[in-house]
């Protein structure tokens, strides 16, 4: 199996802060891979190390088998690290031309790419006049226009309105399908990751806390939501398996086959059950559960 | 590749009209305006006197000899800090570093500034010649032939002034990379340029300490170039002066490259 990005024992410290803490992660080539984590989890640091912007304190990072940050590996990579910035005196067309020259890419069709990201009408406007969404779209064109085999997108919808997020999400999906590149996507938008990614890794405090297929991570903890009274009696009966979910509801972390017996027991105990519904665990709740646990573990 | 990085940097500079104007064109334009203004003023003061003959090449040589003054240095620093430290200001290193090696990126910037400084110096000299031509055409002053070796004097003063300005550029590269600030590089460069110029003007003997000051070495080299061999009593240590200038340029450029190569770009 070939890997697009490998990190082995990767550690990066800034003074007393450990941005990455002995991180080991292997991102397979092909498809769209999501990297999740709260602010300060180490996502951007991982990408900055991969792109040679930052040197690790210890450990090794590799891009497609070559040492990260080396010119040989970077030629095959396109990256958008955090909010894209551009020299303010350049237009979008000039920016892509300058980047093409810098990459030694002679045969790129700049007009085609400006059209693909919906910037044809603003191609000759200086990027300093662009909105956040337009800058993100230009950033995507800058990532993909040299046709890389690996694209790293760090928070590609950061700071955008819902319509803009939807637009960029569609664009990423389309480019992933049409260009066939491996895409590594870091995002706070869990819905975005669920819709776009095949596999995800969750980072917290610079460590890998979970990694696996989106469906596996998202669906691993279904729960029975009971709206009942008195709630205290339900919690008492469930013990460690119960948790409050609002003023009059309890989440029961039980297996599906245990539900009938639980409901029978509650009714026999005199509890009034107003509603009982399975809540399918989604990526968001799985993500929050994993972060709350804060114990590094593999979900593979 | 370095050639790709140089093409990209040259393209960028040609699009940055503000930097082009202040860093490349302003010194020649100001030189022309001041030359013509000075000519008109002098003519007003010397009414009734015959016009002074105009030596176009002499004017160009004089302009090139003074081409590394702190005033010209200020505008070269505007150019160099914009090119060398602009990517910290605009936070655009993240856009460039994934596309080319760091050494290539910084070398390309130095090469681009070197070319622009050369163009600016040539324009500065041409502006001086244009000022002379204006004087000759409007006052009827005769044009006279240059008395020295035109090619040697023009090329020599050009090369030495260019070298002196490039030392300033390399210094701004070191300060720009260290401070990640265009303003920091500009101010430090300007202060050091003025300081060395003042110190050099106080020194007369070409001791090792004096030769280590670029302004002193530069002035000594220009004097050697422009002084006829027949009037020289003792030969000046021009080789040592040139070696010092080259050592400064290479040393500062290497320091900037080494610092940039090792720099974390967490914060640009």
Coordinates of C-alpha atoms in Angstrom, one line a residue, chain A residues 91-198:
Chain A
X91 CA -4.7 40.0 -10.3
X92 CA -6.0 36.5 -10.1
X93 CA -4.6 35.8 -13.6
X94 CA -1.2 37.2 -12.6
X95 CA -1.2 35.2 -9.4
X96 CA -1.7 32.0 -11.3
X97 CA 0.9 33.0 -13.9
X98 CA 3.4 33.8 -11.2
X99 CA 2.8 30.5 -9.5
X100 CA 3.0 28.6 -12.8
X101 CA 6.4 30.3 -13.5
X102 CA 7.5 29.4 -9.9
X103 CA 6.6 25.8 -10.4
X104 CA 8.2 25.5 -13.8
X105 CA 4.8 24.6 -15.3
X106 CA 4.7 25.8 -18.8
X107 CA 1.6 24.2 -20.2
X108 CA -1.1 25.3 -17.8
X109 CA -4.4 26.8 -19.1
X110 CA -4.9 29.6 -16.6
X111 CA -8.2 30.8 -18.2
X112 CA -9.6 27.3 -18.0
X113 CA -8.9 27.1 -14.3
X114 CA -10.2 30.6 -13.6
X115 CA -13.4 29.5 -15.3
X116 CA -13.5 26.2 -13.4
X117 CA -13.5 28.0 -10.0
X118 CA -15.9 30.7 -11.2
X119 CA -13.5 33.6 -11.4
X120 CA -13.4 34.3 -15.1
X121 CA -15.3 37.6 -14.6
X122 CA -12.9 38.8 -11.9
X123 CA -9.7 37.4 -13.4
X124 CA -8.2 40.8 -14.0
X125 CA -9.1 42.3 -10.7
X126 CA -6.5 42.7 -8.0
X127 CA -6.8 40.0 -5.4
X128 CA -6.8 42.7 -2.6
X129 CA -10.4 43.5 -3.7
X130 CA -11.5 39.8 -3.5
X131 CA -14.0 38.5 -0.8
X132 CA -12.9 35.6 1.4
X133 CA -14.8 33.2 -0.8
X134 CA -13.1 34.5 -4.0
X135 CA -9.7 34.1 -2.3
X136 CA -10.6 30.5 -1.3
X137 CA -11.7 29.7 -4.9
X138 CA -8.5 31.2 -6.3
X139 CA -6.6 29.1 -3.7
X140 CA -8.3 26.0 -5.0
X141 CA -7.3 26.9 -8.6
X142 CA -3.8 27.5 -7.4
X143 CA -3.7 24.0 -5.7
X144 CA -5.1 22.1 -8.7
X145 CA -4.0 24.0 -11.8
X146 CA -0.5 22.3 -11.9
X147 CA -2.4 18.9 -11.7
X148 CA -0.7 17.6 -8.5
X149 CA -1.0 14.0 -7.4
X150 CA -1.7 15.1 -3.8
X151 CA -3.7 18.2 -2.7
X152 CA -3.6 19.4 0.9
X153 CA -6.5 21.7 1.8
X154 CA -6.4 23.2 5.3
X155 CA -9.7 24.7 6.3
X156 CA -10.8 25.5 2.7
X157 CA -14.1 26.9 3.9
X158 CA -12.8 28.9 6.8
X159 CA -14.5 32.2 7.3
X160 CA -17.1 31.7 4.6
X161 CA -20.9 32.0 4.7
X162 CA -23.1 28.9 4.3
X163 CA -23.7 29.5 0.6
X164 CA -19.9 29.9 0.0
X165 CA -19.2 26.7 2.1
X166 CA -21.7 24.8 0.0
X167 CA -20.1 26.1 -3.2
X168 CA -16.6 25.3 -2.2
X169 CA -17.6 21.8 -1.0
X170 CA -19.1 21.1 -4.3
X171 CA -16.0 22.4 -6.1
X172 CA -13.7 20.1 -4.0
X173 CA -15.9 17.1 -4.7
X174 CA -15.9 17.9 -8.4
X175 CA -12.2 18.5 -8.5
X176 CA -11.5 15.3 -6.5
X177 CA -13.6 13.3 -9.0
X178 CA -12.3 14.9 -12.1
X179 CA -8.6 15.3 -11.2
X180 CA -8.2 12.0 -9.5
X181 CA -5.7 13.4 -7.0
X182 CA -5.4 12.3 -3.4
X183 CA -7.0 15.0 -1.3
X184 CA -6.2 15.6 2.4
X185 CA -8.7 17.9 3.9
X186 CA -8.6 19.5 7.3
X187 CA -11.8 21.1 8.5
X188 CA -13.9 22.2 11.4
X189 CA -17.0 21.5 9.3
X190 CA -17.9 18.0 10.3
X191 CA -20.7 17.8 7.9
X192 CA -18.3 18.8 5.1
X193 CA -15.9 16.0 6.1
X194 CA -18.8 13.5 6.3
X195 CA -19.9 14.4 2.8
X196 CA -16.6 14.7 1.1
X197 CA -14.2 12.3 2.9
X198 CA -13.7 8.5 2.7

